[in-house]
Every structure is written in structure tokens, then in C-alpha cells.
GROMACS .gro file of C-alpha atoms in nm:
model
  260
    1UNK     CA    1  -3.343   8.132  -4.026
    2UNK     CA    2  -3.226   8.110  -3.663
    3UNK     CA    3  -3.526   7.891  -3.590
    4UNK     CA    4  -3.437   7.648  -3.874
    5UNK     CA    5  -3.074   7.630  -3.759
    6UNK     CA    6  -3.187   7.557  -3.404
    7UNK     CA    7  -3.408   7.273  -3.525
    8UNK     CA    8  -3.119   7.126  -3.730
    9UNK     CA    9  -2.881   7.144  -3.436
   10UNK     CA   10  -3.139   6.982  -3.208
   11UNK     CA   11  -3.201   6.700  -3.457
   12UNK     CA   12  -2.827   6.624  -3.488
   13UNK     CA   13  -2.794   6.622  -3.110
   14UNK     CA   14  -3.071   6.366  -3.077
   15UNK     CA   15  -2.912   6.141  -3.343
   16UNK     CA   16  -2.570   6.158  -3.179
   17UNK     CA   17  -2.718   6.087  -2.836
   18UNK     CA   18  -2.891   5.775  -2.969
   19UNK     CA   19  -2.571   5.656  -3.136
   20UNK     CA   20  -2.370   5.697  -2.815
   21UNK     CA   21  -2.633   5.538  -2.592
   22UNK     CA   22  -2.510   5.185  -2.671
   23UNK     CA   23  -2.838   5.070  -2.815
   24UNK     CA   24  -2.811   4.734  -2.995
   25UNK     CA   25  -2.950   4.674  -3.342
   26UNK     CA   26  -3.280   4.497  -3.356
   27UNK     CA   27  -3.239   4.121  -3.327
   28UNK     CA   28  -2.902   4.126  -3.146
   29UNK     CA   29  -2.892   3.926  -2.821
   30UNK     CA   30  -2.873   4.128  -2.503
   31UNK     CA   31  -2.663   3.864  -2.323
   32UNK     CA   32  -2.521   3.604  -2.561
   33UNK     CA   33  -2.446   3.272  -2.391
   34UNK     CA   34  -2.093   3.134  -2.418
   35UNK     CA   35  -2.169   2.819  -2.223
   36UNK     CA   36  -2.087   2.497  -2.411
   37UNK     CA   37  -2.369   2.259  -2.488
   38UNK     CA   38  -2.276   1.964  -2.266
   39UNK     CA   39  -2.428   1.632  -2.365
   40UNK     CA   40  -2.626   1.436  -2.106
   41UNK     CA   41  -2.751   1.085  -2.189
   42UNK     CA   42  -3.122   1.013  -2.170
   43UNK     CA   43  -3.168   0.762  -1.885
   44UNK     CA   44  -3.466   0.614  -2.070
   45UNK     CA   45  -3.254   0.502  -2.367
   46UNK     CA   46  -2.901   0.476  -2.223
   47UNK     CA   47  -2.738   0.134  -2.224
   48UNK     CA   48  -2.450  -0.059  -2.069
   49UNK     CA   49  -2.138  -0.219  -2.214
   50UNK     CA   50  -1.966  -0.468  -1.985
   51UNK     CA   51  -1.733  -0.763  -2.010
   52UNK     CA   52  -1.396  -0.908  -1.916
   53UNK     CA   53  -1.037  -0.889  -2.032
   54UNK     CA   54  -0.902  -1.245  -2.054
   55UNK     CA   55  -0.552  -1.390  -2.095
   56UNK     CA   56  -0.427  -1.705  -2.267
   57UNK     CA   57  -0.081  -1.857  -2.300
   58UNK     CA   58   0.215  -1.857  -2.067
   59UNK     CA   59   0.202  -1.576  -1.816
   60UNK     CA   60   0.531  -1.384  -1.776
   61UNK     CA   61   0.691  -1.386  -1.434
   62UNK     CA   62   0.691  -1.068  -1.230
   63UNK     CA   63   1.033  -0.905  -1.198
   64UNK     CA   64   1.196  -0.820  -0.868
   65UNK     CA   65   1.260  -0.449  -0.830
   66UNK     CA   66   1.608  -0.353  -0.718
   67UNK     CA   67   1.572  -0.055  -0.484
   68UNK     CA   68   1.926  -0.074  -0.346
   69UNK     CA   69   2.019   0.259  -0.501
   70UNK     CA   70   1.801   0.426  -0.237
   71UNK     CA   71   1.826   0.267   0.112
   72UNK     CA   72   1.529   0.473   0.227
   73UNK     CA   73   1.310   0.292  -0.026
   74UNK     CA   74   1.441  -0.046   0.089
   75UNK     CA   75   1.346   0.035   0.449
   76UNK     CA   76   0.985   0.091   0.344
   77UNK     CA   77   0.942  -0.277   0.256
   78UNK     CA   78   0.975  -0.593   0.463
   79UNK     CA   79   1.000  -0.816   0.157
   80UNK     CA   80   1.092  -0.798  -0.211
   81UNK     CA   81   0.879  -0.575  -0.434
   82UNK     CA   82   0.768  -0.720  -0.766
   83UNK     CA   83   0.699  -0.533  -1.088
   84UNK     CA   84   0.398  -0.709  -1.240
   85UNK     CA   85   0.363  -0.556  -1.585
   86UNK     CA   86   0.119  -0.831  -1.692
   87UNK     CA   87  -0.110  -0.894  -1.396
   88UNK     CA   88  -0.270  -1.234  -1.464
   89UNK     CA   89  -0.528  -1.363  -1.217
   90UNK     CA   90  -0.711  -1.697  -1.204
   91UNK     CA   91  -0.624  -2.034  -1.352
   92UNK     CA   92  -0.678  -2.235  -1.668
   93UNK     CA   93  -0.927  -2.091  -1.913
   94UNK     CA   94  -1.054  -1.843  -1.657
   95UNK     CA   95  -0.739  -1.633  -1.638
   96UNK     CA   96  -0.804  -1.262  -1.655
   97UNK     CA   97  -0.598  -0.943  -1.669
   98UNK     CA   98  -0.595  -0.669  -1.411
   99UNK     CA   99  -0.479  -0.314  -1.495
  100UNK     CA  100  -0.620  -0.317  -1.849
  101UNK     CA  101  -0.764   0.015  -1.966
  102UNK     CA  102  -1.095  -0.018  -2.154
  103UNK     CA  103  -1.270   0.278  -2.316
  104UNK     CA  104  -1.487   0.394  -2.604
  105UNK     CA  105  -1.239   0.489  -2.874
  106UNK     CA  106  -1.483   0.599  -3.146
  107UNK     CA  107  -1.849   0.689  -3.170
  108UNK     CA  108  -1.878   0.995  -2.947
  109UNK     CA  109  -1.709   1.255  -3.167
  110UNK     CA  110  -2.025   1.467  -3.201
  111UNK     CA  111  -2.077   1.496  -2.824
  112UNK     CA  112  -1.912   1.712  -2.557
  113UNK     CA  113  -1.913   1.615  -2.190
  114UNK     CA  114  -1.870   1.843  -1.891
  115UNK     CA  115  -1.552   1.762  -1.690
  116UNK     CA  116  -1.625   1.637  -1.338
  117UNK     CA  117  -1.538   1.857  -1.042
  118UNK     CA  118  -1.372   1.584  -0.835
  119UNK     CA  119  -1.001   1.515  -0.884
  120UNK     CA  120  -0.817   1.195  -0.974
  121UNK     CA  121  -0.523   1.115  -0.746
  122UNK     CA  122  -0.198   0.931  -0.801
  123UNK     CA  123   0.012   0.867  -0.490
  124UNK     CA  124   0.382   0.799  -0.444
  125UNK     CA  125   0.384   0.534  -0.174
  126UNK     CA  126   0.654   0.281  -0.095
  127UNK     CA  127   0.866   0.422  -0.377
  128UNK     CA  128   0.596   0.325  -0.623
  129UNK     CA  129   0.312   0.499  -0.806
  130UNK     CA  130  -0.037   0.396  -0.700
  131UNK     CA  131  -0.249   0.315  -0.889
  132UNK     CA  132  -0.038   0.172  -1.169
  133UNK     CA  133  -0.304   0.248  -1.433
  134UNK     CA  134  -0.572   0.515  -1.405
  135UNK     CA  135  -0.816   0.705  -1.622
  136UNK     CA  136  -0.898   1.074  -1.621
  137UNK     CA  137  -1.115   1.314  -1.819
  138UNK     CA  138  -0.991   1.602  -2.029
  139UNK     CA  139  -0.996   1.910  -1.805
  140UNK     CA  140  -1.034   1.709  -1.484
  141UNK     CA  141  -0.791   1.784  -1.199
  142UNK     CA  142  -0.497   1.543  -1.177
  143UNK     CA  143  -0.367   1.543  -0.819
  144UNK     CA  144  -0.026   1.408  -0.719
  145UNK     CA  145   0.052   1.321  -0.355
  146UNK     CA  146   0.365   1.193  -0.180
  147UNK     CA  147   0.305   0.958   0.115
  148UNK     CA  148   0.673   0.866   0.151
  149UNK     CA  149   0.930   1.018   0.389
  150UNK     CA  150   1.158   1.102   0.097
  151UNK     CA  151   1.159   1.316  -0.215
  152UNK     CA  152   1.006   1.188  -0.536
  153UNK     CA  153   0.970   1.326  -0.887
  154UNK     CA  154   0.676   1.291  -1.120
  155UNK     CA  155   0.737   1.325  -1.491
  156UNK     CA  156   0.453   1.245  -1.735
  157UNK     CA  157   0.574   1.179  -2.090
  158UNK     CA  158   0.284   1.275  -2.319
  159UNK     CA  159   0.301   1.293  -2.695
  160UNK     CA  160  -0.002   1.521  -2.734
  161UNK     CA  161  -0.041   1.701  -2.400
  162UNK     CA  162   0.213   1.933  -2.240
  163UNK     CA  163   0.520   1.774  -2.084
  164UNK     CA  164   0.592   1.865  -1.721
  165UNK     CA  165   0.837   1.749  -1.458
  166UNK     CA  166   0.838   1.834  -1.088
  167UNK     CA  167   0.990   1.706  -0.764
  168UNK     CA  168   0.782   1.662  -0.451
  169UNK     CA  169   0.939   1.653  -0.104
  170UNK     CA  170   0.791   1.485   0.205
  171UNK     CA  171   0.505   1.689   0.345
  172UNK     CA  172   0.464   1.902   0.033
  173UNK     CA  173   0.115   2.001  -0.072
  174UNK     CA  174  -0.039   1.794  -0.353
  175UNK     CA  175   0.049   1.897  -0.706
  176UNK     CA  176  -0.242   1.966  -0.939
  177UNK     CA  177  -0.235   1.964  -1.317
  178UNK     CA  178  -0.475   1.918  -1.609
  179UNK     CA  179  -0.463   1.732  -1.940
  180UNK     CA  180  -0.616   1.936  -2.221
  181UNK     CA  181  -0.630   1.673  -2.496
  182UNK     CA  182  -0.735   1.307  -2.515
  183UNK     CA  183  -0.436   1.072  -2.506
  184UNK     CA  184  -0.426   0.695  -2.448
  185UNK     CA  185  -0.186   0.633  -2.284
  186UNK     CA  186   0.047   0.878  -2.105
  187UNK     CA  187   0.349   0.713  -1.942
  188UNK     CA  188   0.455   0.853  -1.604
  189UNK     CA  189   0.800   0.806  -1.449
  190UNK     CA  190   1.011   0.926  -1.159
  191UNK     CA  191   1.348   1.074  -1.255
  192UNK     CA  192   1.487   0.994  -0.908
  193UNK     CA  193   1.378   0.630  -0.888
  194UNK     CA  194   1.399   0.471  -1.232
  195UNK     CA  195   1.178   0.170  -1.145
  196UNK     CA  196   0.875   0.386  -1.067
  197UNK     CA  197   0.625   0.411  -1.351
  198UNK     CA  198   0.251   0.439  -1.413
  199UNK     CA  199   0.008   0.500  -1.699
  200UNK     CA  200  -0.270   0.755  -1.742
  201UNK     CA  201  -0.550   0.725  -1.996
  202UNK     CA  202  -0.692   1.067  -2.086
  203UNK     CA  203  -1.035   1.066  -2.251
  204UNK     CA  204  -1.294   1.331  -2.336
  205UNK     CA  205  -1.593   1.136  -2.201
  206UNK     CA  206  -1.693   0.929  -1.896
  207UNK     CA  207  -1.690   0.587  -2.066
  208UNK     CA  208  -1.372   0.416  -1.948
  209UNK     CA  209  -1.263   0.166  -1.684
  210UNK     CA  210  -0.953  -0.004  -1.542
  211UNK     CA  211  -0.996  -0.375  -1.478
  212UNK     CA  212  -0.945  -0.508  -1.128
  213UNK     CA  213  -0.844  -0.853  -1.006
  214UNK     CA  214  -1.153  -1.006  -1.169
  215UNK     CA  215  -1.067  -0.863  -1.511
  216UNK     CA  216  -1.413  -0.711  -1.538
  217UNK     CA  217  -1.522  -0.371  -1.667
  218UNK     CA  218  -1.852  -0.188  -1.704
  219UNK     CA  219  -1.936   0.128  -1.896
  220UNK     CA  220  -2.277   0.270  -1.800
  221UNK     CA  221  -2.523   0.534  -1.924
  222UNK     CA  222  -2.413   0.512  -2.287
  223UNK     CA  223  -2.638   0.663  -2.555
  224UNK     CA  224  -2.748   0.426  -2.835
  225UNK     CA  225  -2.502   0.412  -3.123
  226UNK     CA  226  -2.219   0.233  -3.297
  227UNK     CA  227  -1.896   0.225  -3.103
  228UNK     CA  228  -1.538   0.103  -3.122
  229UNK     CA  229  -1.425  -0.027  -2.783
  230UNK     CA  230  -1.053  -0.059  -2.715
  231UNK     CA  231  -0.873  -0.255  -2.446
  232UNK     CA  232  -0.513  -0.147  -2.374
  233UNK     CA  233  -0.247  -0.338  -2.182
  234UNK     CA  234   0.101  -0.194  -2.123
  235UNK     CA  235   0.295  -0.500  -2.246
  236UNK     CA  236   0.046  -0.682  -2.469
  237UNK     CA  237  -0.079  -0.392  -2.679
  238UNK     CA  238  -0.434  -0.311  -2.790
  239UNK     CA  239  -0.747  -0.496  -2.898
  240UNK     CA  240  -1.059  -0.346  -3.057
  241UNK     CA  241  -1.420  -0.450  -3.104
  242UNK     CA  242  -1.706  -0.269  -3.274
  243UNK     CA  243  -2.056  -0.298  -3.132
  244UNK     CA  244  -2.398  -0.154  -3.204
  245UNK     CA  245  -2.574  -0.056  -2.883
  246UNK     CA  246  -2.952  -0.044  -2.914
  247UNK     CA  247  -3.165   0.180  -2.690
  248UNK     CA  248  -3.162   0.060  -2.326
  249UNK     CA  249  -2.955  -0.244  -2.428
  250UNK     CA  250  -2.690  -0.433  -2.233
  251UNK     CA  251  -2.397  -0.556  -2.437
  252UNK     CA  252  -2.134  -0.801  -2.310
  253UNK     CA  253  -1.797  -0.836  -2.482
  254UNK     CA  254  -1.480  -1.032  -2.414
  255UNK     CA  255  -1.126  -0.925  -2.498
  256UNK     CA  256  -0.860  -1.196  -2.502
  257UNK     CA  257  -0.492  -1.107  -2.493
  258UNK     CA  258  -0.236  -1.375  -2.573
  259UNK     CA  259   0.116  -1.408  -2.439
  260UNK     CA  260   0.389  -1.286  -2.671
   0.00000   0.00000   0.00000
């Protein structure tokens, strides 16, 4: 009888030891991966969307900025500073718009893109934000610098992302923040100097551009598909076009804003 009891006790001990050993059931992954599946376009089939943002009608005059409320800001400029909300360049039928934000609005919903490691910088220089319009990826570092010898304040006014508001004195280290959701566009202001403003386009993919003095834009390495492209301008609103991009194709489109 003692022998049978000893065998029973030994059997139970072995079962308990196996249960406590942390062994995983058959078929369970030893090291499950939590890494997201980032999409990378195939260079053999990726295409390009390029074009220009044009302007027609009477171009509005730039407004003189009154900086008299802060003599330090006045001293930073040898001449009047103009606020050019509608930046028209060129003449006749070849007039184009600078500072227009162009991006893929629809067509990439089933794809996730890894945020870049480099930061995007906005500077406070001459009592003005520079650049006036910029684009950034969701999760990418947004860096704020102050090149002026006076204190500024940066206050983004998002409707989707988190609101934040912080002053930055001369010589302070750059501020760094992140946008966690797509949002086109986020207005930025300075609570100290009311004339300072900028715009940030937050997107979840790399296909966006801000037009320069030639009004041109180019979106590269785009997978084949059907897309809605939007052009945004701070005073003139938005325009959309839908295109079908074939494998390895190059598509040219023109947006034309008209004066209000």
C-alpha cells in the first residue's frame, strides 16, 4: 500500500512541476511579434503624380503688418513686413500659387506607413513663423525653434489633435511635440504677437507637398490605385480631383483657384 501511495504522490509531483514550468500549449508562438506591418511601395510599379496650382482673377493685395505693439519686432526689420495670405506668382494666364498644400486625401486607407525619424521644424524668426505652410506625418517629431531675441508663444489650434500652448524665450531649447491623428489643416498662432500665424497639414502617409514660387508639386513612389487629390489654400479653400494611377504611370494634374 505504501508503494502505491508513493507512486501516486510521485505522479502528482510530476504533473504539478510540468504545470508550473511555464510550458506553452502546442501551437502557441514563443515570441509573438507586435510590430506593425508597414507598407512599402514596390519601386517596379510605383508611379508619380505631379502638377501645378494655378490662379485666375484679381489677386488680392498683401496687407502690411503692424508690429508697433512690440518695438523689438519693429527693430528686426528695415522695411515694412507684408502678410501675403494669397501668394500669387507670375503674370497673365501663367499665374500660380505658392504655399498651397497638396496631398492624397483618399485611396490609402488600407495602408500604414512608418513615421520618418527626422523632425519637421517651424522657426520663429523676425516675429513671424517660417515656413508659413508645412506638412508633417502622424507620429513625426514637430520641432519649434526661436531665432529671435525676444519671447514668443506657439499655440496650435487643432480640432482633432491635442491642443497645446507654450512660450519660448530667447536661447531656449527647441520644443518637440507630435500629432497623433491626421488633420488638414492645423492653424498655429502666437498669443503674444497676434499677427503671427502658420498652418500645418498632418497626414498619415508620405504623399504631400507645399507649392513653392513656381506653384508646382510632385508626389512620388505612389502605388497604383484610385486616389482623391486635394489642394488646400488658406484663403481660397479646397479643390479636389480624382485620378486612376496605373502601374509605373506618371499623371499630371492642374488645380485652378479663382479669386473670391
